[in-house]
């Protein structure tokens, strides 16, 4: 299969492929997604096949707004409507109860709930409108690999496996959306993202965060809860504190292979890098680090022969919770030990 590259002014051609049951990658403000008609079970199953994704890992349903959600979900609660008004379009995904039979179990992982998101990207909203249907939207990468923040990342992983990619430049946020379960007794964050607990609580009151690990026989309610994610070929080591970097770099210098170092500018400037260490800047602060994390992992995966990647950790609060959620998964919870 030839994978076509579309520009934002070629949305009608990309939408025609979606309507024909083909797969098209689309841009969002977080990462690039892999789109298929969410009402076409055959097309949805092709998403799992193209990504190599386990079939019990549910898919996010990408919509143009509340009206489209109401075609598939049960009547929206006051909290759901308040969140939609406050954060959509944007980086918040809501898990809602479905109307019976409205979406295939291939979308939901066999559950009676589905995750809905309205991205803050006009190109993708135009794509959905032109296709006339919601589209599933998992990240457009080989399952388990770092999420794509550029169209080139998608092409590397999925060329020949999907019909098209809509190239709208780099993603602006860089980590996937916050996933909030509104079917729980207390609204619960299942995946942290750019919309934080502190952002949500003024709108709907108490919000719970969970780091529940899904068992082998349990179906996760949201993507990324059960399987290893975001992992480059090289082992990632989390450097927990800025004071640990001299020891981490001394360890790197003792290795007989090249090592990557991903950190913010002040950390890189404060430390002398050995000859076998390649630096990748995460920018000036946590916000830029969250934006550049996946791009950095992709850089070392595709463009550099490193066999280990030292990566800066941050406090697990606010936006740091989203960053550390992704980093811990990419590292398999491996932290640098002095």
XYZ file of C-alpha atoms in Angstrom:
338
model
C 0.000 0.000 0.000
C 1.266 3.474 -0.853
C 0.960 5.929 2.033
C -0.077 9.364 0.756
C 0.921 12.609 2.496
C -1.839 15.228 2.631
C -1.589 18.910 3.495
C -4.367 20.650 5.464
C -5.906 21.977 2.227
C -6.384 18.376 1.006
C -8.839 17.340 3.729
C -11.548 16.200 1.320
C -9.212 13.628 -0.236
C -8.166 12.353 3.196
C -11.806 12.201 4.335
C -12.711 10.173 1.248
C -10.247 7.514 2.386
C -11.813 7.459 5.875
C -15.280 7.060 4.339
C -13.939 4.211 2.183
C -12.808 2.310 5.280
C -9.109 3.204 5.012
C -6.723 4.379 7.741
C -5.460 7.983 7.808
C -3.185 9.525 10.435
C -4.287 12.935 11.660
C -2.727 15.734 13.731
C -3.832 16.876 17.168
C -2.378 19.352 19.640
C -0.992 16.426 21.673
C 0.354 13.741 19.289
C -0.568 12.346 15.860
C -3.493 9.909 15.887
C -4.399 6.993 13.645
C -7.870 7.563 12.245
C -10.535 5.182 11.012
C -14.319 5.402 10.836
C -15.377 4.578 14.408
C -18.676 3.164 13.112
C -16.953 0.744 10.685
C -15.896 -2.367 12.616
C -13.717 -3.686 9.785
C -11.815 -0.407 9.564
C -11.381 -0.271 13.345
C -9.891 -3.772 13.414
C -7.370 -2.645 10.788
C -6.116 -0.045 13.287
C -5.168 -2.791 15.732
C -3.437 -4.715 12.956
C -1.495 -1.709 11.619
C -0.222 -0.763 15.088
C 0.301 -4.290 16.362
C -1.983 -3.266 19.233
C -3.648 -5.768 21.610
C -7.380 -5.986 20.895
C -8.355 -5.445 24.552
C -6.698 -2.001 24.591
C -9.656 0.353 23.947
C -9.546 3.200 21.438
C -10.353 6.868 21.914
C -13.239 8.181 19.810
C -12.364 11.570 18.310
C -15.321 13.924 17.760
C -16.146 17.461 16.712
C -17.966 18.341 19.924
C -20.794 17.607 22.324
C -23.453 17.069 19.661
C -21.504 14.202 18.122
C -20.886 12.613 21.531
C -24.627 12.673 22.267
C -25.270 10.445 19.237
C -23.396 7.588 20.958
C -23.194 8.188 24.728
C -25.942 8.016 27.308
C -27.383 11.411 28.342
C -24.557 13.572 29.621
C -24.360 14.421 33.310
C -24.040 17.985 34.534
C -20.363 17.298 35.269
C -19.732 16.022 31.758
C -21.376 19.092 30.238
C -19.403 21.417 32.504
C -16.120 19.751 31.525
C -16.964 19.916 27.832
C -17.737 23.608 28.156
C -14.530 24.297 30.081
C -11.982 22.149 28.242
C -13.199 21.254 24.743
C -11.730 21.496 22.242
C -8.625 20.479 24.160
C -6.469 17.851 25.814
C -9.157 16.163 27.927
C -10.665 12.764 27.121
C -13.873 11.707 28.887
C -14.935 8.109 29.516
C -18.711 7.885 29.260
C -21.370 5.182 29.300
C -22.555 4.230 25.813
C -26.011 3.799 24.399
C -26.400 0.040 23.779
C -25.169 -1.110 20.371
C -23.977 2.308 19.228
C -20.293 1.437 18.844
C -18.550 -1.845 18.069
C -16.808 -3.754 20.846
C -13.712 -3.445 18.641
C -13.700 0.245 19.657
C -14.448 -0.271 23.341
C -12.387 -3.392 24.090
C -15.659 -5.137 24.866
C -16.730 -2.597 27.509
C -19.998 -0.646 27.726
C -18.037 2.606 27.977
C -15.997 4.625 25.503
C -13.455 7.443 25.694
C -14.340 10.611 23.754
C -12.051 13.508 22.816
C -12.509 16.772 20.930
C -8.999 17.869 19.866
C -7.900 21.479 19.556
C -6.783 21.125 15.957
C -8.829 22.713 13.192
C -7.392 20.435 10.503
C -8.610 17.315 12.266
C -11.980 18.820 13.141
C -12.408 19.590 9.438
C -11.412 15.993 8.611
C -14.083 14.575 10.926
C -16.698 16.969 9.585
C -15.845 16.034 5.997
C -15.958 12.306 6.806
C -19.273 12.733 8.604
C -18.410 10.224 11.342
C -16.351 10.132 14.529
C -12.926 8.582 14.055
C -10.938 6.382 16.409
C -7.715 8.049 17.420
C -4.972 6.011 19.087
C -1.462 7.356 18.648
C -0.167 6.688 15.127
C 2.838 4.563 16.028
C 3.833 0.948 16.310
C 2.313 -0.224 19.593
C 4.729 0.270 22.491
C 6.963 2.782 20.691
C 7.234 6.513 21.545
C 4.186 8.447 20.395
C 4.605 10.494 17.188
C 4.768 14.271 17.382
C 5.674 14.727 13.689
C 4.218 13.314 10.492
C 7.685 11.889 9.763
C 7.435 9.751 12.916
C 4.158 8.291 11.645
C 5.632 7.615 8.220
C 8.587 5.792 9.758
C 6.361 3.407 11.743
C 3.361 2.949 9.454
C 4.403 3.583 5.833
C 2.853 0.935 3.632
C 0.394 -0.013 6.388
C -1.983 2.964 6.182
C -3.510 4.921 3.316
C -2.544 8.442 4.323
C -1.075 10.978 6.732
C -2.341 14.541 7.155
C 0.785 16.615 7.855
C 0.011 19.684 9.965
C 3.479 20.241 11.425
C 4.682 19.436 14.947
C 2.251 18.701 17.770
C 2.121 21.565 20.250
C 1.628 19.757 23.575
C 3.641 16.591 23.012
C 2.003 14.267 25.560
C -1.376 12.659 25.091
C -4.581 13.950 26.614
C -5.706 13.524 30.202
C -8.216 10.657 30.446
C -10.969 11.190 33.038
C -13.390 8.387 33.901
C -16.828 9.870 34.505
C -18.435 6.442 34.980
C -16.723 5.961 38.374
C -18.368 7.029 41.652
C -15.800 9.816 41.881
C -14.396 11.189 38.592
C -11.015 9.482 38.246
C -7.931 10.358 36.203
C -6.794 7.155 34.489
C -4.046 8.833 32.469
C -2.548 12.197 33.460
C -2.016 14.837 30.798
C -1.835 18.573 30.254
C -5.218 19.086 31.988
C -4.368 18.465 35.636
C -6.324 17.551 38.754
C -5.889 21.162 39.853
C -7.515 22.308 36.593
C -10.460 19.917 36.908
C -11.509 20.330 40.528
C -12.674 23.971 40.291
C -15.082 22.825 37.549
C -16.537 19.595 38.995
C -15.269 19.234 42.557
C -13.321 16.264 43.894
C -11.271 14.286 41.380
C -9.362 11.126 42.170
C -6.087 10.099 40.583
C -5.262 6.428 40.177
C -2.163 4.457 39.311
C -4.074 1.178 39.161
C -2.194 -1.568 37.335
C -4.466 -3.667 35.166
C -4.165 -7.422 35.587
C -3.440 -9.846 32.757
C -7.086 -10.884 32.414
C -8.573 -7.436 33.096
C -9.728 -5.149 30.284
C -8.404 -1.584 30.763
C -10.908 1.277 30.538
C -8.364 3.582 28.916
C -5.328 3.288 26.648
C -1.926 2.908 28.250
C -3.003 1.236 31.498
C -1.928 -2.357 30.788
C 0.876 -2.592 28.257
C 4.391 -1.161 28.001
C 4.373 2.139 26.150
C 6.656 4.767 24.669
C 9.762 2.564 24.721
C 12.682 3.224 22.356
C 15.101 0.418 21.507
C 17.684 1.708 23.995
C 17.046 1.341 27.720
C 15.857 4.564 29.349
C 17.200 5.423 32.824
C 15.383 8.045 34.886
C 17.696 10.464 36.706
C 15.509 11.488 39.624
C 17.340 14.552 40.924
C 19.510 17.244 39.361
C 22.181 16.409 41.966
C 22.367 12.851 40.554
C 23.583 13.953 37.122
C 27.353 13.982 37.858
C 27.154 10.360 39.022
C 24.938 9.405 36.082
C 27.359 10.932 33.589
C 30.314 9.241 35.308
C 28.480 5.936 34.861
C 27.889 6.768 31.192
C 31.565 7.579 30.660
C 32.505 4.124 31.962
C 30.381 2.367 29.346
C 31.911 1.076 26.111
C 28.953 2.291 24.061
C 27.317 5.661 23.281
C 24.768 7.019 25.762
C 22.098 9.690 25.324
C 21.369 12.404 27.887
C 17.971 14.137 27.835
C 17.635 17.036 30.258
C 16.610 20.668 30.468
C 19.103 23.366 29.493
C 20.226 24.342 33.038
C 21.154 20.709 33.794
C 23.065 20.250 30.555
C 24.887 23.543 31.058
C 25.891 22.635 34.628
C 27.505 19.313 33.744
C 30.489 18.292 31.632
C 29.378 15.645 29.143
C 31.786 12.775 28.396
C 32.827 12.162 24.792
C 30.533 9.136 24.435
C 27.430 11.040 25.598
C 25.113 12.814 23.148
C 22.916 15.539 24.618
C 19.312 16.204 23.638
C 17.858 19.331 25.169
C 14.397 19.190 26.700
C 14.279 22.984 26.627
C 14.246 25.423 29.545
C 11.638 23.895 31.862
C 9.049 21.192 32.602
C 6.553 22.517 30.050
C 9.084 22.283 27.235
C 10.313 18.911 28.532
C 6.782 17.519 28.293
C 6.547 18.840 24.754
C 9.916 17.424 23.683
C 10.007 14.084 25.533
C 8.627 11.889 22.742
C 10.602 13.751 20.086
C 13.781 13.101 22.054
C 13.053 9.400 22.459
C 12.310 9.240 18.736
C 15.579 11.028 17.953
C 17.644 8.437 19.793
C 15.565 5.604 18.357
C 15.910 6.695 14.728
C 18.976 8.883 14.385
C 21.555 7.901 17.002
C 23.196 4.559 17.913
C 22.945 4.981 21.708
C 22.342 1.935 23.877
C 21.172 3.810 26.963
C 19.323 7.090 27.527
C 19.667 9.058 30.767
C 16.528 11.178 31.097
C 15.657 13.856 33.626
C 12.904 13.158 36.123
C 10.614 15.767 37.686
C 8.315 15.919 40.701
C 5.194 13.836 40.114
C 2.732 16.734 40.524
C 0.777 18.944 38.134
C 2.134 18.652 34.593
C 4.964 16.603 36.093
C 2.464 13.783 36.699
C 1.851 13.506 32.944
C 5.553 13.718 32.136
C 6.536 11.113 34.721
C 3.687 8.801 33.689
C 5.117 8.640 30.157
C 8.738 8.552 31.266
C 8.197 5.733 33.770
C 6.498 3.657 31.077
C 9.224 4.333 28.526
C 11.852 3.291 31.093
C 9.919 0.300 32.407
C 10.236 1.969 35.848
C 14.069 1.780 35.660
C 15.760 4.585 37.640
C 19.451 5.403 37.690
C 21.029 4.167 40.924
C 24.228 5.746 42.247
